[in-house]
GROMACS .gro file of C-alpha atoms in nm:
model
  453
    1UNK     CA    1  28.570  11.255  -8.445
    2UNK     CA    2  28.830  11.284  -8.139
    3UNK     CA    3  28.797  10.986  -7.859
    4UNK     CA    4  28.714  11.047  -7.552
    5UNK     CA    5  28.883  10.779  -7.397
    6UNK     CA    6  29.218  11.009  -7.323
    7UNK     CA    7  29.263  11.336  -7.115
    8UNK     CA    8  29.277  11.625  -7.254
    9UNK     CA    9  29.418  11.988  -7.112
   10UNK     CA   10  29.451  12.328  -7.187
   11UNK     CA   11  29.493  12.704  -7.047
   12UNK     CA   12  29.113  12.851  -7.063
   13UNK     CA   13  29.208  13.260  -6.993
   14UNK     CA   14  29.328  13.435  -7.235
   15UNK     CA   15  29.713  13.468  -7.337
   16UNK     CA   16  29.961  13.738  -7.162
   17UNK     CA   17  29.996  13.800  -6.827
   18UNK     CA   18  29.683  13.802  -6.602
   19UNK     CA   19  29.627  13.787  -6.242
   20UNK     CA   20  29.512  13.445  -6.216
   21UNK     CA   21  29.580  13.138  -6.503
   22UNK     CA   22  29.332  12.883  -6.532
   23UNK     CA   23  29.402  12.491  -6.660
   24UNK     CA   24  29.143  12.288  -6.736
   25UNK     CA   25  29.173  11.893  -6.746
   26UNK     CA   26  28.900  11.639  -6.903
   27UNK     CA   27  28.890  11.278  -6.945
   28UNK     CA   28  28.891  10.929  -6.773
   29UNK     CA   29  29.263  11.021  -6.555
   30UNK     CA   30  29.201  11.397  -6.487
   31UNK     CA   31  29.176  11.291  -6.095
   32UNK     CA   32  29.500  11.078  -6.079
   33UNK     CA   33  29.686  11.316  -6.321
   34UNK     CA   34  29.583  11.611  -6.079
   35UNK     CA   35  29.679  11.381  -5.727
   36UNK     CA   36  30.029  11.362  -5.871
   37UNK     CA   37  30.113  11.698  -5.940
   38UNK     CA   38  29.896  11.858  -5.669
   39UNK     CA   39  29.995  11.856  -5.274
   40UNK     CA   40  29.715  11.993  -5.089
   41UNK     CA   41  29.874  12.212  -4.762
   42UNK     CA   42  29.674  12.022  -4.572
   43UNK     CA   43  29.845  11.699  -4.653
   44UNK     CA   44  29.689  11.413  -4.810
   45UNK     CA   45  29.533  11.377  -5.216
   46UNK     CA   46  29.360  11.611  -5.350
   47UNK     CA   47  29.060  11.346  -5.402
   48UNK     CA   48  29.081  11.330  -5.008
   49UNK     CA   49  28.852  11.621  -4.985
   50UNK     CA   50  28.514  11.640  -5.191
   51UNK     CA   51  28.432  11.684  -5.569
   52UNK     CA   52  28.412  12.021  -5.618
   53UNK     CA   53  28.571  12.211  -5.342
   54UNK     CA   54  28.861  12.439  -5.405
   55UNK     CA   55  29.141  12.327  -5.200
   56UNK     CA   56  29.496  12.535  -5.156
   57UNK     CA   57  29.828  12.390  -5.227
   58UNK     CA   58  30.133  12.324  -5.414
   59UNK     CA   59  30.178  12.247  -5.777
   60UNK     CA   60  30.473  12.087  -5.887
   61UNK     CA   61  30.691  11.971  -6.127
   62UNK     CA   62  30.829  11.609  -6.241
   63UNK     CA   63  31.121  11.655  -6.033
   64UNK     CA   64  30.899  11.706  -5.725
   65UNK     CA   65  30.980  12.178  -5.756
   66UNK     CA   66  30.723  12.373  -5.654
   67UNK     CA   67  30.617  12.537  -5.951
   68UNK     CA   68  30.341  12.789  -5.771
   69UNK     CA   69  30.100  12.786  -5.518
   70UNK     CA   70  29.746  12.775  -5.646
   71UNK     CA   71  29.368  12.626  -5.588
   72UNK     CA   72  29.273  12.310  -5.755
   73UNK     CA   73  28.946  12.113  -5.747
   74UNK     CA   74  28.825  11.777  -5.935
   75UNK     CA   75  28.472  11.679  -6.034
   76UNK     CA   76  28.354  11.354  -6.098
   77UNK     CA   77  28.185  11.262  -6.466
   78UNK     CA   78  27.808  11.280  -6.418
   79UNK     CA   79  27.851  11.653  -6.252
   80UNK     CA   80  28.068  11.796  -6.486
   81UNK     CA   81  28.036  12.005  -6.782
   82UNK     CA   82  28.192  11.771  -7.014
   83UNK     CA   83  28.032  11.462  -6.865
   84UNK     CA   84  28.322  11.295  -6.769
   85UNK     CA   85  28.566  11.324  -6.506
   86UNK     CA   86  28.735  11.706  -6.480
   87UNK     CA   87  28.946  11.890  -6.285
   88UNK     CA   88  29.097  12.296  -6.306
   89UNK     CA   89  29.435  12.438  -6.146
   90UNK     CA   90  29.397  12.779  -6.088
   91UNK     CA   91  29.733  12.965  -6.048
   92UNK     CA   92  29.895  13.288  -6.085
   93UNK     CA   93  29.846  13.422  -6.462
   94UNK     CA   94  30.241  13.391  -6.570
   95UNK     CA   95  30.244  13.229  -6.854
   96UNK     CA   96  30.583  13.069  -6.795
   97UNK     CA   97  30.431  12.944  -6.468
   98UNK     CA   98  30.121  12.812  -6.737
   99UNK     CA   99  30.344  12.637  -6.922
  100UNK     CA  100  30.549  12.481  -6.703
  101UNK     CA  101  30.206  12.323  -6.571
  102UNK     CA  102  30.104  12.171  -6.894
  103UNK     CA  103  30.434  12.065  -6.963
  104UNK     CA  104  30.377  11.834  -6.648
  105UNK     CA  105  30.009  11.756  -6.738
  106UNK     CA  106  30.153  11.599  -7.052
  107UNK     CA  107  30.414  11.432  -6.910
  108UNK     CA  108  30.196  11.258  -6.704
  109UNK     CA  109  29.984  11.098  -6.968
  110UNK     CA  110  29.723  11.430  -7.088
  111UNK     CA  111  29.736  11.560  -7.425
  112UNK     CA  112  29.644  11.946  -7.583
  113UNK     CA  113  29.308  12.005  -7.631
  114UNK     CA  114  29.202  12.077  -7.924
  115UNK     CA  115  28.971  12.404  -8.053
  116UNK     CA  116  28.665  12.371  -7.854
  117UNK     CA  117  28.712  12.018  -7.737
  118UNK     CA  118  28.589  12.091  -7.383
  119UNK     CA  119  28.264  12.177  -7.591
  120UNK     CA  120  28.233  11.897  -7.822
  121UNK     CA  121  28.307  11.626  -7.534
  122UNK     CA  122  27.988  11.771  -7.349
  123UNK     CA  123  27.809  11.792  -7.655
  124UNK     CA  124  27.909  11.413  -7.741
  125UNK     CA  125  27.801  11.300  -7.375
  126UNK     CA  126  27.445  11.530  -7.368
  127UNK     CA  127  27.530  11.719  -7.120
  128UNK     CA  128  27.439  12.055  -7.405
  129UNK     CA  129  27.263  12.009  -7.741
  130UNK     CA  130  27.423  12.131  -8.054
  131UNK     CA  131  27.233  12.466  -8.040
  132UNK     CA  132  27.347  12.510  -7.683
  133UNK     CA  133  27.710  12.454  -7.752
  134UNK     CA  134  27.719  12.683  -8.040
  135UNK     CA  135  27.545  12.970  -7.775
  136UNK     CA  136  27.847  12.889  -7.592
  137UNK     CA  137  28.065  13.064  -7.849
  138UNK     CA  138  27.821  13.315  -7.918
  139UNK     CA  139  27.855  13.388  -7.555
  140UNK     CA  140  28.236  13.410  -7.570
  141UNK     CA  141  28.188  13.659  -7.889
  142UNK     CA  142  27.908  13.885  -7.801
  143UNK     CA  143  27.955  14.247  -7.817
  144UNK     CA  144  27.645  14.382  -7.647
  145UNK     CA  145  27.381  14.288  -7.381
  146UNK     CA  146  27.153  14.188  -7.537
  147UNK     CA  147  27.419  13.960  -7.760
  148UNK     CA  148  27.548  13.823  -7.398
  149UNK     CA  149  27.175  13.796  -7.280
  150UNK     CA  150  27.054  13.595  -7.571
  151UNK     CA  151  27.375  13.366  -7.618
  152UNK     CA  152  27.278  13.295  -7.209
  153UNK     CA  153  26.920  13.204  -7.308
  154UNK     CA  154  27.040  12.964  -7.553
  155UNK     CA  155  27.261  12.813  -7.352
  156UNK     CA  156  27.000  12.784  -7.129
  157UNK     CA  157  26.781  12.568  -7.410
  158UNK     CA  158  26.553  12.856  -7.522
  159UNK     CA  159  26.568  12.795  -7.862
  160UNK     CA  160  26.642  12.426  -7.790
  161UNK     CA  161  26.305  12.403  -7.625
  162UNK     CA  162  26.085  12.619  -7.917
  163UNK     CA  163  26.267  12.366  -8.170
  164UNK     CA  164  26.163  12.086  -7.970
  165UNK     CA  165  25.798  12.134  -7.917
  166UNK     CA  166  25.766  12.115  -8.311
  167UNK     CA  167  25.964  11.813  -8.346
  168UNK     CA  168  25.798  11.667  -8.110
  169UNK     CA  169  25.433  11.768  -8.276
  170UNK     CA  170  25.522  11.611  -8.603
  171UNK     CA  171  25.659  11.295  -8.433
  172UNK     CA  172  25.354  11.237  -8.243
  173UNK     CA  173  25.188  11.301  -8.588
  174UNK     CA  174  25.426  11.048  -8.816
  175UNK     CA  175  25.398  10.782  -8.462
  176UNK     CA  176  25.039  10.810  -8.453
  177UNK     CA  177  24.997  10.727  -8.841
  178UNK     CA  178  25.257  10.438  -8.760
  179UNK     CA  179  25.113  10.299  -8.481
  180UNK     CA  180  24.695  10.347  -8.664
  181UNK     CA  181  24.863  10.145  -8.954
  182UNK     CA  182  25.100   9.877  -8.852
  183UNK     CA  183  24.813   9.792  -8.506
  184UNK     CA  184  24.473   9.802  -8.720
  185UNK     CA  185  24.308   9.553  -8.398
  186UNK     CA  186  24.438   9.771  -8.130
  187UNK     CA  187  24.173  10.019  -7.970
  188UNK     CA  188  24.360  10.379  -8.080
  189UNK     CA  189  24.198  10.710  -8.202
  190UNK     CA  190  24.105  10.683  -8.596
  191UNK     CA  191  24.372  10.893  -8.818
  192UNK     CA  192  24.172  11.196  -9.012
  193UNK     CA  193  24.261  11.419  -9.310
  194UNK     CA  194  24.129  11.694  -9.076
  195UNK     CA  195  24.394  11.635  -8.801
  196UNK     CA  196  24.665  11.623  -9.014
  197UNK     CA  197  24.619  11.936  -9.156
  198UNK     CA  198  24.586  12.093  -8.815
  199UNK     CA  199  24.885  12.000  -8.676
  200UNK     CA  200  25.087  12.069  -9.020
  201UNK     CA  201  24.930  12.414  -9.051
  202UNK     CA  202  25.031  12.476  -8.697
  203UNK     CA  203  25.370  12.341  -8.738
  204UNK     CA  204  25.442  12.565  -9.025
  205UNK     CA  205  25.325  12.904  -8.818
  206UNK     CA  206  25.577  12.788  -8.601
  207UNK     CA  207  25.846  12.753  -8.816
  208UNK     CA  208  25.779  13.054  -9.007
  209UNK     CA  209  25.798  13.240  -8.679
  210UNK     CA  210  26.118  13.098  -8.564
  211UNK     CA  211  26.287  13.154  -8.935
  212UNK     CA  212  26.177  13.491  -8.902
  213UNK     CA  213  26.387  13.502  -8.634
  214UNK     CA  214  26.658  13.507  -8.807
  215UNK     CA  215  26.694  13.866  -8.932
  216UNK     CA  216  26.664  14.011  -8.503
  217UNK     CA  217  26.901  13.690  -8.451
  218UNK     CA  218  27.165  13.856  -8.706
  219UNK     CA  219  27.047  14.158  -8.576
  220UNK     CA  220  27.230  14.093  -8.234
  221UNK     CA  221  27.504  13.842  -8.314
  222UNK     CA  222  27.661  14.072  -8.586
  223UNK     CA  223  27.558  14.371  -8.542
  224UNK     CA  224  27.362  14.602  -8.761
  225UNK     CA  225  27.567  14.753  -9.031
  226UNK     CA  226  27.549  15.129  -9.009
  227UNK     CA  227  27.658  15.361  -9.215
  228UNK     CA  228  27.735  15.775  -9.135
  229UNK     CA  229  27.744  15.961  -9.435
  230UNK     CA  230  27.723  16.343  -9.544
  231UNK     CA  231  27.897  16.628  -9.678
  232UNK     CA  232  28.270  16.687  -9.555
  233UNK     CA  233  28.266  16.841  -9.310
  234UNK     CA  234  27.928  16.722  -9.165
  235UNK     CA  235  28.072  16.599  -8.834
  236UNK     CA  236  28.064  16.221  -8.916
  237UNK     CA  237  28.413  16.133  -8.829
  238UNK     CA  238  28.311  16.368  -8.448
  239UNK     CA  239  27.978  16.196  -8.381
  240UNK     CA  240  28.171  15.850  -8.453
  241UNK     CA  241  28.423  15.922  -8.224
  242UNK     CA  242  28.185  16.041  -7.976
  243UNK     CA  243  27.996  15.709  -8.021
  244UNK     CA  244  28.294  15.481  -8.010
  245UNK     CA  245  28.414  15.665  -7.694
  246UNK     CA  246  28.796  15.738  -7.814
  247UNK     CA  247  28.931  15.933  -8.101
  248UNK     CA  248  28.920  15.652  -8.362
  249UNK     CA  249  28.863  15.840  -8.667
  250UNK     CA  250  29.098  16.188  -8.785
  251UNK     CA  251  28.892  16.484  -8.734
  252UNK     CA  252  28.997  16.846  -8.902
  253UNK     CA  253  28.840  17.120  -9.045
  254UNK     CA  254  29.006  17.044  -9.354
  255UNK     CA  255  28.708  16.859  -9.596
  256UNK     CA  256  28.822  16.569  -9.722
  257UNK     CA  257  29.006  16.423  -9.431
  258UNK     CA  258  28.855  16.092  -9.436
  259UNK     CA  259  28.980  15.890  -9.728
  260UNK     CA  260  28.876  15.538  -9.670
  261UNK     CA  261  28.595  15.389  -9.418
  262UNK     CA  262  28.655  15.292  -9.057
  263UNK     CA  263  28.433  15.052  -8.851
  264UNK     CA  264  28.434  15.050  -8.502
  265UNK     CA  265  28.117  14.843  -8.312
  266UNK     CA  266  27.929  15.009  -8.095
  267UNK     CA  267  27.577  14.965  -7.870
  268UNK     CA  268  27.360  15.257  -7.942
  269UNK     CA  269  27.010  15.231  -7.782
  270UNK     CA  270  26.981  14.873  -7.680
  271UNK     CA  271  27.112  14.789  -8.043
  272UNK     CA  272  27.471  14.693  -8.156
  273UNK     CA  273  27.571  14.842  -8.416
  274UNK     CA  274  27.859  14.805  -8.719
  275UNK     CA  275  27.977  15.200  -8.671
  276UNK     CA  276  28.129  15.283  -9.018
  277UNK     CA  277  28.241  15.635  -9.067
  278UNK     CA  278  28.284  15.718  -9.462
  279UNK     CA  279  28.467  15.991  -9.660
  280UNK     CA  280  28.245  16.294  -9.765
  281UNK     CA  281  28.042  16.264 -10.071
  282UNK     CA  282  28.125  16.511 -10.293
  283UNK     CA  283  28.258  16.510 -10.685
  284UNK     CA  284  28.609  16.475 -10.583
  285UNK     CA  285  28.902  16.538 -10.825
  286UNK     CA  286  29.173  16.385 -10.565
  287UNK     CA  287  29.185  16.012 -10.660
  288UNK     CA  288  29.273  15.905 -10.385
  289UNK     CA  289  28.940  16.082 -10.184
  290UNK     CA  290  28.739  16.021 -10.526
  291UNK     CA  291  28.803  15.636 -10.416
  292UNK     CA  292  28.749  15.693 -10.042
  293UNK     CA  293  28.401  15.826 -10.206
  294UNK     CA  294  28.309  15.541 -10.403
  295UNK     CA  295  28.367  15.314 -10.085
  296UNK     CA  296  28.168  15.531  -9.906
  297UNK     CA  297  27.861  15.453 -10.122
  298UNK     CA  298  27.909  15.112 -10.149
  299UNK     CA  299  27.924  15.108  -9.754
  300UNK     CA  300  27.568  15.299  -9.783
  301UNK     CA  301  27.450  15.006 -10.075
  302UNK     CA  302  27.537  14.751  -9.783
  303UNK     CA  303  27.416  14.887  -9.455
  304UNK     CA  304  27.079  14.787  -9.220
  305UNK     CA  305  27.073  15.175  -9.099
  306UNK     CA  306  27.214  15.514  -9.242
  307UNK     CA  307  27.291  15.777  -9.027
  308UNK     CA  308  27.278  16.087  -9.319
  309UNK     CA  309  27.438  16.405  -9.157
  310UNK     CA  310  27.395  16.732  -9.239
  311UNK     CA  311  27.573  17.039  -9.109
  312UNK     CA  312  27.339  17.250  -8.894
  313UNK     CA  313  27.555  17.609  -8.908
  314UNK     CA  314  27.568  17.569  -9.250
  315UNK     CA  315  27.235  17.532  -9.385
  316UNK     CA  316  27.037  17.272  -9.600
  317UNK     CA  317  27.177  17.212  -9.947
  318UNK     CA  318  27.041  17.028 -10.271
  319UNK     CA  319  27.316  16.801 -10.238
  320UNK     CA  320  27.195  16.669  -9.844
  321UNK     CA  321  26.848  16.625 -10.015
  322UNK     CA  322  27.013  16.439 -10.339
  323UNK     CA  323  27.162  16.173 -10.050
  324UNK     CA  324  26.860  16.164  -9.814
  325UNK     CA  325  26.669  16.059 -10.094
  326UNK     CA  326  26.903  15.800 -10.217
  327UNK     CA  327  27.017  15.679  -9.915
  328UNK     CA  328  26.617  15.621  -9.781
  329UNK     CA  329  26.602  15.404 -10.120
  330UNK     CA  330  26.859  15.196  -9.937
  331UNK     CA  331  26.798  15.143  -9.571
  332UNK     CA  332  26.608  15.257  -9.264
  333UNK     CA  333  26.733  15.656  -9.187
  334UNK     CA  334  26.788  15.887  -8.962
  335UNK     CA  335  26.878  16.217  -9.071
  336UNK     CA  336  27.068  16.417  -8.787
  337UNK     CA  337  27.145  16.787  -8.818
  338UNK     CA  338  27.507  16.823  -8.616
  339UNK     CA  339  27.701  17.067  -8.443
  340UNK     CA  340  27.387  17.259  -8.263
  341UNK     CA  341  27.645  17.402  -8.061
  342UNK     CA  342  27.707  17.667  -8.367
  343UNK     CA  343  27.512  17.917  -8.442
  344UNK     CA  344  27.218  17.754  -8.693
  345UNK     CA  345  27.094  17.810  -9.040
  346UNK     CA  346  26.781  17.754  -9.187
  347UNK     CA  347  26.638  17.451  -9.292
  348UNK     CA  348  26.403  17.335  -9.571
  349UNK     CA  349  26.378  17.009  -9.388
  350UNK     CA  350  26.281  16.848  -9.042
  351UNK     CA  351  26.530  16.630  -8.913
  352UNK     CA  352  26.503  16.315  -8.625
  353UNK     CA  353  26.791  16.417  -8.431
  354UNK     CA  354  26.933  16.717  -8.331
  355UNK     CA  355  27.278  16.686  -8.140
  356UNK     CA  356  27.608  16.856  -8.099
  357UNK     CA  357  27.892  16.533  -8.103
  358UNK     CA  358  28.145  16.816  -7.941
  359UNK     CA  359  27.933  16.882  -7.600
  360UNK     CA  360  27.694  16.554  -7.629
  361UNK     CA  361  27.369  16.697  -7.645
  362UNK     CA  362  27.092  16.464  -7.827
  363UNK     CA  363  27.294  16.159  -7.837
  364UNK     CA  364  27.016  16.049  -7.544
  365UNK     CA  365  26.763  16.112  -7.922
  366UNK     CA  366  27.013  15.921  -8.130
  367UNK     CA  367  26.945  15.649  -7.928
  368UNK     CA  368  26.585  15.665  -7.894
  369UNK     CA  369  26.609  15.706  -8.255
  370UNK     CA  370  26.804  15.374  -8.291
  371UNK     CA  371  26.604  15.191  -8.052
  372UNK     CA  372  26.296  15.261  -8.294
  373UNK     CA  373  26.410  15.198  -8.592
  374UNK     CA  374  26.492  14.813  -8.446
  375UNK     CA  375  26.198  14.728  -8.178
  376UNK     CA  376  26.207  14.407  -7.992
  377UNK     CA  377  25.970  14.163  -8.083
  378UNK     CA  378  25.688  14.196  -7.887
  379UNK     CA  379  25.704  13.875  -7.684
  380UNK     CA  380  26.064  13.800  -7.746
  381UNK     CA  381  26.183  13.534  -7.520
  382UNK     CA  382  26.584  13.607  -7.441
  383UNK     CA  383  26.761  13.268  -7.631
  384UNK     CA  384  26.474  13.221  -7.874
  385UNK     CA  385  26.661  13.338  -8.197
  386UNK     CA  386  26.790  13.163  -8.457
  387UNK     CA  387  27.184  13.305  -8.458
  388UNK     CA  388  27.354  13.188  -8.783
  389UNK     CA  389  27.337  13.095  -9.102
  390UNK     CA  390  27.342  12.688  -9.053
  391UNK     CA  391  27.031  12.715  -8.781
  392UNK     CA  392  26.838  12.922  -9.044
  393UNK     CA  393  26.921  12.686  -9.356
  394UNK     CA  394  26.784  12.418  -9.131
  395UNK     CA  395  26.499  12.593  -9.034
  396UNK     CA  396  26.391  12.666  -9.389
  397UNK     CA  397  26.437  12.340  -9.504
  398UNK     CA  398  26.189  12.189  -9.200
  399UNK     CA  399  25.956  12.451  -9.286
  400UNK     CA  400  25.952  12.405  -9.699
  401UNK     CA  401  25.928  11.972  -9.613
  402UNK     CA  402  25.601  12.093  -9.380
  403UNK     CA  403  25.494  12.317  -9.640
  404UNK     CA  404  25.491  12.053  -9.909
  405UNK     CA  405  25.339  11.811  -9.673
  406UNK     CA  406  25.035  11.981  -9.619
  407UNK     CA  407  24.982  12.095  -9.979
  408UNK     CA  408  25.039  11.726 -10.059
  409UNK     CA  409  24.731  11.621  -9.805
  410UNK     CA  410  24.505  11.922  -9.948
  411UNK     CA  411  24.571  11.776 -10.294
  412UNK     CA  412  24.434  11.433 -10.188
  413UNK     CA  413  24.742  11.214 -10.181
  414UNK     CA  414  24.753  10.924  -9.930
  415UNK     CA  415  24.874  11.051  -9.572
  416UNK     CA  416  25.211  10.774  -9.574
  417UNK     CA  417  25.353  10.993  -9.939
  418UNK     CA  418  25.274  11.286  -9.715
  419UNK     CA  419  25.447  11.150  -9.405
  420UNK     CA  420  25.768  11.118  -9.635
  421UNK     CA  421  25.815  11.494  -9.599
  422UNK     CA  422  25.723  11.493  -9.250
  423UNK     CA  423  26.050  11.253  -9.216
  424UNK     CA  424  26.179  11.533  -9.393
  425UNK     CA  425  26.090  11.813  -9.167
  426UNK     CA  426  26.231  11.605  -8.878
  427UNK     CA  427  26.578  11.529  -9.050
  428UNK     CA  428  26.628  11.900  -9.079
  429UNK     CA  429  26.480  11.935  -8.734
  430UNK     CA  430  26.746  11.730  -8.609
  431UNK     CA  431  26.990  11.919  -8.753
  432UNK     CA  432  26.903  12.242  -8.541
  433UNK     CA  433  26.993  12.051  -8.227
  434UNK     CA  434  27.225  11.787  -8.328
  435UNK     CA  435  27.018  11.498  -8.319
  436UNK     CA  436  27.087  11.410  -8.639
  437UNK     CA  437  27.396  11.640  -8.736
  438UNK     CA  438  27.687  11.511  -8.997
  439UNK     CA  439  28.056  11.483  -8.865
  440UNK     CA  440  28.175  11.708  -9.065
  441UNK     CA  441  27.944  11.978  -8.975
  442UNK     CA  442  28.040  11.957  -8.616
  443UNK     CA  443  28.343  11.974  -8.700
  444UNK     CA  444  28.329  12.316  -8.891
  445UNK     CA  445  28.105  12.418  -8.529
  446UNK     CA  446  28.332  12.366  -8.311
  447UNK     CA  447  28.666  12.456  -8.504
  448UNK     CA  448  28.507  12.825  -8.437
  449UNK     CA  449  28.607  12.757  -8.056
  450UNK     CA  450  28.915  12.874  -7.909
  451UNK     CA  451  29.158  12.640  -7.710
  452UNK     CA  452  29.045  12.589  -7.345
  453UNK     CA  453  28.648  12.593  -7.425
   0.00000   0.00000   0.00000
């Protein structure tokens, strides 16, 4: 695990040219480093004014150049995100003018920071829990509002908090037993069978809960795979264009255009969405569209919502009733009968959504349509969700150790065997927030981090 005892720096905005660059400094030296390459314009250190507060002023060089005129502030270690002394130049976004200022950080005595070192220093010093620092890059990555208001609730220690009222229900549980055996003289409140069970069988609700968060919790941080599929010539590759905003996908009147799928995410009704536009199914004899085909069904096999379309100026045919049946063997559907701006045809079917992707009209019911196909949990709590695979795992295991413990109590065995899995529970608990996290899982976590974070 990387020391904290040096100080570390790093550009936090992105590469390329920008209007403003930001440098971030952490670590024991990141006020000195910053008085000897900063000259405030109103003379003096920068640590003359207080922690905190931008101040204008020259950066410069070892050899004393102005390299650019910028802002600069310091914060001392308990205030700071990391937990230990900080500091930020902000200058213009060149990123010559970016490099020439690290080159000087590191000549006076800083080093590169690493992938998400910023991160891991304030996760080593408390300042954010291990689900809180991963919300930090789920933050940095999300691709929808709700994504960006969820990631914000975890970093805010909404699911820190709902993990922490159950470990803290099964440690007052496995203390309580503790304290009843090892302090038989001392006047506490007898142990029962009966009070164990209640708090195990309420302890396991609550785990079962939060690991069925997991499936909304993928819901939002990946998006919901979605597949549109039809005829050729259905209008898939127009309504995905439509939804992605630009002309992502080729779009003719020639059937078979589309040889091979394109994705493109996209938030449709409060829900993001994994947009993948497929090649016509049809019995092609074209190999290269008869293998455009067979990717097209395999994208149906894998997705969390189909989108079937069906031309509406052409009328309903057996084969758009072969692949609404097959495709609502696969996934939630909606089946939406395009290009209402033509003149229709008949239909031996009702469909969900009527819409025109050429003018726009009923992509307001597509969404609707969306929305209600993936409803909010009723009293979701914004930050609440479990949002990967590692906080899930962990989950399960707490909940199968609380599982076993109260099975173990029903079947009569002595309450300190039973407390073994409550250990258990805790362990994997633990994991959830970091308390009792391996090395070399945080150091998978936080390799997921970009530079400068």
């Amino acid at each position: 695990m990387t020391g904290t005892v040096d100080t570390i720096a790093a550009v936090s905005t992105p590469a390329g040219t920008g209007g403003v660059g930001v440098i971030r400094l952490s670590g024991p030296r990141s006020a000195q480093v910053l008085n000897a390459c900063f000259r405030p314009a109103s003379g003096g250190a920068l640590t003359d004014h207080p922690p905190r507060q931008m101040v204008y002023g020259q950066l410069l060089d070892r050899e004393g150049q102005t390299i650019d005129r910028c802002l600069a502030f310091y914060t001392q270690g308990g205030a700071s995100f990391t937990g230990e002394p900080t500091g930020e130049l902000h200058c213009h976004g060149a990123p010559l003018v970016l490099a020439l200022a690290l080159e000087t950080l590191f000549a006076l005595g800083c080093r590169q920071a690493g992938p998400g070192e910023f991160t891991r220093r304030a996760f080593l010093h408390g300042k954010l829990d291990l689900a809180q620092s991963e919300a930090v890059a789920d933050l940095l990555e999300a691709q929808s509002r709700e994504g960006v208001r969820h990631a914000a609730g975890r970093l805010g220690g909404a699911l820190s908090r709902r993990v922490e009222a159950v470990y803290q229900a099964l440690t007052g549980l496995d203390a309580h037993f503790c304290a009843v055996l090892d302090y038989p003289d001392e006047d506490l409140d007898p142990f029962t069978t009966r009070t164990m069970q209640e708090t195990l069988s309420a302890q396991e609700d609550a785990l079962r809960q939060l690991l069925g968060s997991w499936r909304r919790g993928r819901q939002v941080a990946q998006g919901v795979p979605c597949a549109l599929v039809g005829r050729p010539n259905a209008g898939k590759s127009s309504l995905f264009n439509a939804l992605a905003g630009y002309d992502r996908a080729i779009v003719t009147p020639i059937p078979g255009t589309t040889r091979d799928t394109v994705e493109e995410r996209v938030e449709l009704g409060g829900v993001s969405l994994r947009l993948i536009d497929t090649a016509g199914l049809r019995d092609a004899q074209d190999p290269i569209e008869q293998l455009g085909v067979e990717r097209s069904r395999a994208a149906m096999e894998e997705a969390g919502l189909i989108l079937v379309l069906a031309d509406g100026s052409s009328g309903w045919t057996p084969e758009d009733q072969e692949l609404l049946e097959r495709a609502r063997q696969t996934a939630p559907v909606i089946l939406v009968r395009t290009k209402s701006d033509l003149p229709p045809e008949e239909w031996a079917v009702e469909a969900d959504v009527v819409l025109s992707a050429r003018t726009g009209e009923g992509v307001d019911a597509l969404e609707r349509a969306v929305a209600e196909r993936f409803p909010k949990g009723e009293h979701e709590v914004y930050g609440e969700l479990l949002s990967n695979a590692r906080q899930a795992d962990a989950a399960r295991r707490a909940l199968e150790y609380v599982e076993q413990a109260r099975q173990a109590l029903a079947a009569g065995y002595a309450p300190d065997a039973v407390l073994s899995d409550v250990e258990q529970a805790l362990e994997a608990l633990g994991e959830l927030t970091g308390k009792t996290v391996r090395e070399d899982v945080t150091d998978c976590i936080f390799r997921r981090f970009c530079v400068g974070k």
